[in-house]
Amino acid sequence: MRVYNTLTGKKEDIVPLVPGKIGMYACGVTVYDVCHIGHARSAIVFDVMRKYLRFRGLDVKYVRNFTDIDDKIINRARQEGVRWDEVAKKYTDEYYADMDRLGVGRADVEPKATEHITEIIAIVRGLVEKGYAYVLDGDVYFEVKKFGDYGKLSKRDVEDMLAGARVEVDERKRSPMDFALWKSSKEGEPSWESPWGPGRPGWHIECSAMTMKHLGESFDIHGGGADLIFPHHENELAQSEAFTGKPFVKYWVHNGFITIDKEKMSKSLGNFFTIKEILDKFDPEVLRFFLLSTHYRSPIEFSDASLREAEVSIDRYYTTWIRTEDFLKESSEKVKTTAEEKPFEDLLSSFMDKFKEAMDDDFNTALALGLIFELIREANKFLDSRPSGQKAMELIRKASDLLVQSGGVLNIFNKKPDEWYDALMLTKKIPFSKADILERIRRRQEARQRKDWTEADVIRKELEDQGIILEDKKNGSVWRVMINR
RNA sequence: GGCGGCGUACCCAAGUGGCAAGGGAGAGGUCUGCAAAACCUUUAUGCAGCGGUUCAAAUCCGCUCGCCGCCUCCA
């Protein structure tokens, strides 16, 4: 398995620090507002990585944090006139609600900054003692120039950055690049006792404390959005390695942004969609599929049209699923071998290797999806050749097993077709109930038996106008929800 | 200004040296009472442009053009 490591700028073989085990940390969210789909991308990408690593037999410990104390939270609380911890609680709940709807699983440990104040203080104290940090009026700063490797993750040169000087200058600091490990609290602000007086942790130190506690001083994979590379991860790396004297993270993994009209989706530009907004119009599976249809490091342009395309693709999957189910239900004594059998069998036996190969190569979900659709096409082709007999059934059963297995890793295609259509009934706001539809199908079936094609077509048209498509099969008609309307 | 990335068909999108995955849309066809679904054929002698290296380049190197990101909070 290989992964692109931001630290080295190359794809590298994944060799766990402890054979058979993976320690993995992903930066979660600061709980001061509702999540947008950029947060969803990060959450989904690392959820799938975790699932795949497990699928490959690794014992994964996945940690994802909450930043529940921060200036933004304090500001938000001030604006809303509520306590800071109420803000944190509220948006933590919102986060869970969004993730649950999205189908993103919980991490193995979900630590909060405020639950690690003791550990944070211990690290800050250690850094002061080791001479990497200095105290100023109750604040503690990390002195960047003391850490020779500073800039190695984001490929930045400290001198260049100083020359650029877009950093807010606090005259008291020894260097503008120095960053806060501990911030003294003003009257009325949340605070914890510390050797430097009442205060709260700086932004980056919490991750060092939490990773160290839950994954050890060195661990395998650290992930997050690409916008966290600098300064957050750079600072995290510096303070962690300065404190322990050991390599902090083996593989740094960063996901690309979601763009709108080619521009990064962000709070400040205001061009963002919340997870809720999207899930009102699309099933969570559609968003997941869409996000996995592009490699995780590439930017992905967000639009309704793209989500509709994803919807069509998913529908193709469930349509095929129904075909395979129908096929397996029909008992077939007579054996009919077709010319399609051999190529189909070959594809089935090579599929899982190719799927693994795709996912092994830096979690190439887009390529993996391509393979899944190749399998779907071949399964349909095989069924079109009208085979029958035990062997044919075994092949189809194997195909659906492979689809379930690969879909399971990607956390897609995990519904039953019925559930997919139920979901579409809701998101497409179909005005008919299932009973309405079945009643019309029954009436149409009578008309068809009378060979009253006009009447049959009128009923079909009526359903079609409301977004329901009928398919006539040899033993009756079935309905589906129309996607493109 | 410094650093990094991207540009593949009508659209989305894989592909880091050896015949250009996959999906959508379009056209034609098979099947069907007609449809739908499915399948088949078709749609890039070509990968932003120009040079170079190589037996061989979308892939490596150089330059040019265009777009974007980070350098400040950000998934």
PDB file of N, CA and C in Angstrom, chain A residues 48 51-52 55-56 347 350-361 363-375 402-413:
ATOM      1  N   VAL A  48     -13.033   6.491   4.859  1.00  0.00           N
ATOM      2  CA  VAL A  48     -12.789   5.443   3.863  1.00  0.00           C
ATOM      3  C   VAL A  48     -11.373   4.884   3.993  1.00  0.00           C
ATOM      4  N   LYS A  51     -11.403   2.522   6.801  1.00  0.00           N
ATOM      5  CA  LYS A  51     -12.098   1.287   6.425  1.00  0.00           C
ATOM      6  C   LYS A  51     -11.215   0.415   5.543  1.00  0.00           C
ATOM      7  N   TYR A  52     -10.527   1.066   4.596  1.00  0.00           N
ATOM      8  CA  TYR A  52      -9.708   0.273   3.680  1.00  0.00           C
ATOM      9  C   TYR A  52      -8.514  -0.361   4.401  1.00  0.00           C
ATOM     10  N   PHE A  55      -9.786  -3.259   6.052  1.00  0.00           N
ATOM     11  CA  PHE A  55     -10.101  -4.267   5.038  1.00  0.00           C
ATOM     12  C   PHE A  55      -8.831  -5.020   4.650  1.00  0.00           C
ATOM     13  N   ARG A  56      -7.706  -4.319   4.651  1.00  0.00           N
ATOM     14  CA  ARG A  56      -6.426  -4.939   4.301  1.00  0.00           C
ATOM     15  C   ARG A  56      -5.778  -5.625   5.491  1.00  0.00           C
ATOM     16  N   LEU A 347     -13.208 -11.880 -15.460  1.00  0.00           N
ATOM     17  CA  LEU A 347     -13.279 -10.572 -14.809  1.00  0.00           C
ATOM     18  C   LEU A 347     -13.524 -10.734 -13.319  1.00  0.00           C
ATOM     19  N   SER A 350     -10.449 -11.634 -11.416  1.00  0.00           N
ATOM     20  CA  SER A 350      -9.384 -10.632 -11.306  1.00  0.00           C
ATOM     21  C   SER A 350      -9.843  -9.356 -10.596  1.00  0.00           C
ATOM     22  N   PHE A 351     -11.147  -9.233 -10.397  1.00  0.00           N
ATOM     23  CA  PHE A 351     -11.693  -7.976  -9.897  1.00  0.00           C
ATOM     24  C   PHE A 351     -11.082  -7.516  -8.569  1.00  0.00           C
ATOM     25  N   MET A 352     -11.069  -8.403  -7.592  1.00  0.00           N
ATOM     26  CA  MET A 352     -10.642  -7.972  -6.261  1.00  0.00           C
ATOM     27  C   MET A 352      -9.175  -7.562  -6.242  1.00  0.00           C
ATOM     28  N   ASP A 353      -8.360  -8.246  -7.036  1.00  0.00           N
ATOM     29  CA  ASP A 353      -6.956  -7.836  -7.128  1.00  0.00           C
ATOM     30  C   ASP A 353      -6.835  -6.438  -7.708  1.00  0.00           C
ATOM     31  N   LYS A 354      -7.635  -6.173  -8.734  1.00  0.00           N
ATOM     32  CA  LYS A 354      -7.556  -4.860  -9.361  1.00  0.00           C
ATOM     33  C   LYS A 354      -8.093  -3.773  -8.425  1.00  0.00           C
ATOM     34  N   PHE A 355      -9.141  -4.126  -7.709  1.00  0.00           N
ATOM     35  CA  PHE A 355      -9.708  -3.182  -6.742  1.00  0.00           C
ATOM     36  C   PHE A 355      -8.668  -2.836  -5.673  1.00  0.00           C
ATOM     37  N   LYS A 356      -8.019  -3.864  -5.164  1.00  0.00           N
ATOM     38  CA  LYS A 356      -6.984  -3.621  -4.146  1.00  0.00           C
ATOM     39  C   LYS A 356      -5.833  -2.819  -4.717  1.00  0.00           C
ATOM     40  N   GLU A 357      -5.472  -3.151  -5.938  1.00  0.00           N
ATOM     41  CA  GLU A 357      -4.368  -2.432  -6.578  1.00  0.00           C
ATOM     42  C   GLU A 357      -4.692  -0.938  -6.666  1.00  0.00           C
ATOM     43  N   ALA A 358      -5.930  -0.646  -7.035  1.00  0.00           N
ATOM     44  CA  ALA A 358      -6.351   0.754  -7.149  1.00  0.00           C
ATOM     45  C   ALA A 358      -6.303   1.428  -5.778  1.00  0.00           C
ATOM     46  N   MET A 359      -6.879   0.793  -4.792  1.00  0.00           N
ATOM     47  CA  MET A 359      -6.947   1.385  -3.459  1.00  0.00           C
ATOM     48  C   MET A 359      -5.580   1.399  -2.784  1.00  0.00           C
ATOM     49  N   ASP A 360      -4.763   0.404  -3.102  1.00  0.00           N
ATOM     50  CA  ASP A 360      -3.406   0.371  -2.546  1.00  0.00           C
ATOM     51  C   ASP A 360      -2.592   1.565  -3.023  1.00  0.00           C
ATOM     52  N   ASP A 361      -2.916   2.050  -4.198  1.00  0.00           N
ATOM     53  CA  ASP A 361      -2.147   3.146  -4.761  1.00  0.00           C
ATOM     54  C   ASP A 361      -2.744   4.485  -4.317  1.00  0.00           C
ATOM     55  N   PHE A 363      -5.012   5.244  -2.201  1.00  0.00           N
ATOM     56  CA  PHE A 363      -6.471   5.283  -2.011  1.00  0.00           C
ATOM     57  C   PHE A 363      -7.185   5.874  -3.230  1.00  0.00           C
ATOM     58  N   ASN A 364      -6.940   5.258  -4.389  1.00  0.00           N
ATOM     59  CA  ASN A 364      -7.515   5.778  -5.624  1.00  0.00           C
ATOM     60  C   ASN A 364      -8.961   5.315  -5.774  1.00  0.00           C
ATOM     61  N   THR A 365      -9.836   6.007  -5.074  1.00  0.00           N
ATOM     62  CA  THR A 365     -11.252   5.623  -5.074  1.00  0.00           C
ATOM     63  C   THR A 365     -11.894   5.838  -6.442  1.00  0.00           C
ATOM     64  N   ALA A 366     -11.396   6.828  -7.183  1.00  0.00           N
ATOM     65  CA  ALA A 366     -11.973   7.108  -8.505  1.00  0.00           C
ATOM     66  C   ALA A 366     -11.718   5.933  -9.445  1.00  0.00           C
ATOM     67  N   LEU A 367     -10.505   5.414  -9.400  1.00  0.00           N
ATOM     68  CA  LEU A 367     -10.178   4.252 -10.219  1.00  0.00           C
ATOM     69  C   LEU A 367     -10.980   3.040  -9.749  1.00  0.00           C
ATOM     70  N   ALA A 368     -11.095   2.891  -8.442  1.00  0.00           N
ATOM     71  CA  ALA A 368     -11.848   1.769  -7.880  1.00  0.00           C
ATOM     72  C   ALA A 368     -13.307   1.810  -8.351  1.00  0.00           C
ATOM     73  N   LEU A 369     -13.882   2.998  -8.392  1.00  0.00           N
ATOM     74  CA  LEU A 369     -15.266   3.126  -8.863  1.00  0.00           C
ATOM     75  C   LEU A 369     -15.360   2.746 -10.339  1.00  0.00           C
ATOM     76  N   GLY A 370     -14.354   3.112 -11.108  1.00  0.00           N
ATOM     77  CA  GLY A 370     -14.328   2.725 -12.515  1.00  0.00           C
ATOM     78  C   GLY A 370     -14.383   1.212 -12.661  1.00  0.00           C
ATOM     79  N   LEU A 371     -13.636   0.520 -11.814  1.00  0.00           N
ATOM     80  CA  LEU A 371     -13.617  -0.944 -11.858  1.00  0.00           C
ATOM     81  C   LEU A 371     -14.978  -1.511 -11.486  1.00  0.00           C
ATOM     82  N   ILE A 372     -15.613  -0.883 -10.502  1.00  0.00           N
ATOM     83  CA  ILE A 372     -16.935  -1.342 -10.089  1.00  0.00           C
ATOM     84  C   ILE A 372     -17.923  -1.225 -11.242  1.00  0.00           C
ATOM     85  N   PHE A 373     -17.828  -0.114 -11.975  1.00  0.00           N
ATOM     86  CA  PHE A 373     -18.769   0.049 -13.087  1.00  0.00           C
ATOM     87  C   PHE A 373     -18.442  -0.853 -14.263  1.00  0.00           C
ATOM     88  N   GLU A 374     -17.183  -1.205 -14.382  1.00  0.00           N
ATOM     89  CA  GLU A 374     -16.830  -2.187 -15.402  1.00  0.00           C
ATOM     90  C   GLU A 374     -17.481  -3.535 -15.047  1.00  0.00           C
ATOM     91  N   LEU A 375     -17.427  -3.856 -13.775  1.00  0.00           N
ATOM     92  CA  LEU A 375     -18.036  -5.109 -13.322  1.00  0.00           C
ATOM     93  C   LEU A 375     -19.548  -5.087 -13.538  1.00  0.00           C
ATOM     94  N   LEU A 402     -18.927  -9.447  -4.742  1.00  0.00           N
ATOM     95  CA  LEU A 402     -17.807  -8.527  -4.980  1.00  0.00           C
ATOM     96  C   LEU A 402     -18.266  -7.080  -4.901  1.00  0.00           C
ATOM     97  N   LEU A 403     -19.460  -6.825  -5.439  1.00  0.00           N
ATOM     98  CA  LEU A 403     -19.965  -5.460  -5.401  1.00  0.00           C
ATOM     99  C   LEU A 403     -20.256  -5.020  -3.974  1.00  0.00           C
ATOM    100  N   VAL A 404     -20.814  -5.939  -3.188  1.00  0.00           N
ATOM    101  CA  VAL A 404     -21.114  -5.614  -1.795  1.00  0.00           C
ATOM    102  C   VAL A 404     -19.819  -5.380  -1.014  1.00  0.00           C
ATOM    103  N   GLN A 405     -18.848  -6.231  -1.288  1.00  0.00           N
ATOM    104  CA  GLN A 405     -17.578  -6.116  -0.578  1.00  0.00           C
ATOM    105  C   GLN A 405     -16.847  -4.807  -0.897  1.00  0.00           C
ATOM    106  N   SER A 406     -16.718  -4.519  -2.190  1.00  0.00           N
ATOM    107  CA  SER A 406     -15.989  -3.311  -2.577  1.00  0.00           C
ATOM    108  C   SER A 406     -16.786  -2.064  -2.187  1.00  0.00           C
ATOM    109  N   GLY A 407     -18.091  -2.129  -2.380  1.00  0.00           N
ATOM    110  CA  GLY A 407     -18.941  -1.009  -1.964  1.00  0.00           C
ATOM    111  C   GLY A 407     -18.857  -0.793  -0.462  1.00  0.00           C
ATOM    112  N   GLY A 408     -18.746  -1.873   0.274  1.00  0.00           N
ATOM    113  CA  GLY A 408     -18.672  -1.766   1.729  1.00  0.00           C
ATOM    114  C   GLY A 408     -17.448  -0.973   2.170  1.00  0.00           C
ATOM    115  N   VAL A 409     -16.338  -1.220   1.508  1.00  0.00           N
ATOM    116  CA  VAL A 409     -15.117  -0.499   1.845  1.00  0.00           C
ATOM    117  C   VAL A 409     -15.279   0.996   1.567  1.00  0.00           C
ATOM    118  N   LEU A 410     -15.928   1.296   0.438  1.00  0.00           N
ATOM    119  CA  LEU A 410     -16.090   2.700   0.061  1.00  0.00           C
ATOM    120  C   LEU A 410     -17.296   3.332   0.752  1.00  0.00           C
ATOM    121  N   ASN A 411     -18.019   2.515   1.493  1.00  0.00           N
ATOM    122  CA  ASN A 411     -19.216   2.987   2.192  1.00  0.00           C
ATOM    123  C   ASN A 411     -20.265   3.537   1.219  1.00  0.00           C
ATOM    124  N   ILE A 412     -20.399   2.837   0.109  1.00  0.00           N
ATOM    125  CA  ILE A 412     -21.471   3.165  -0.827  1.00  0.00           C
ATOM    126  C   ILE A 412     -22.160   1.858  -1.201  1.00  0.00           C
ATOM    127  N   PHE A 413     -23.280   1.973  -1.857  1.00  0.00           N
ATOM    128  CA  PHE A 413     -24.044   0.800  -2.285  1.00  0.00           C
ATOM    129  C   PHE A 413     -24.377  -0.113  -1.108  1.00  0.00           C
TER     130      PHE A 413
END
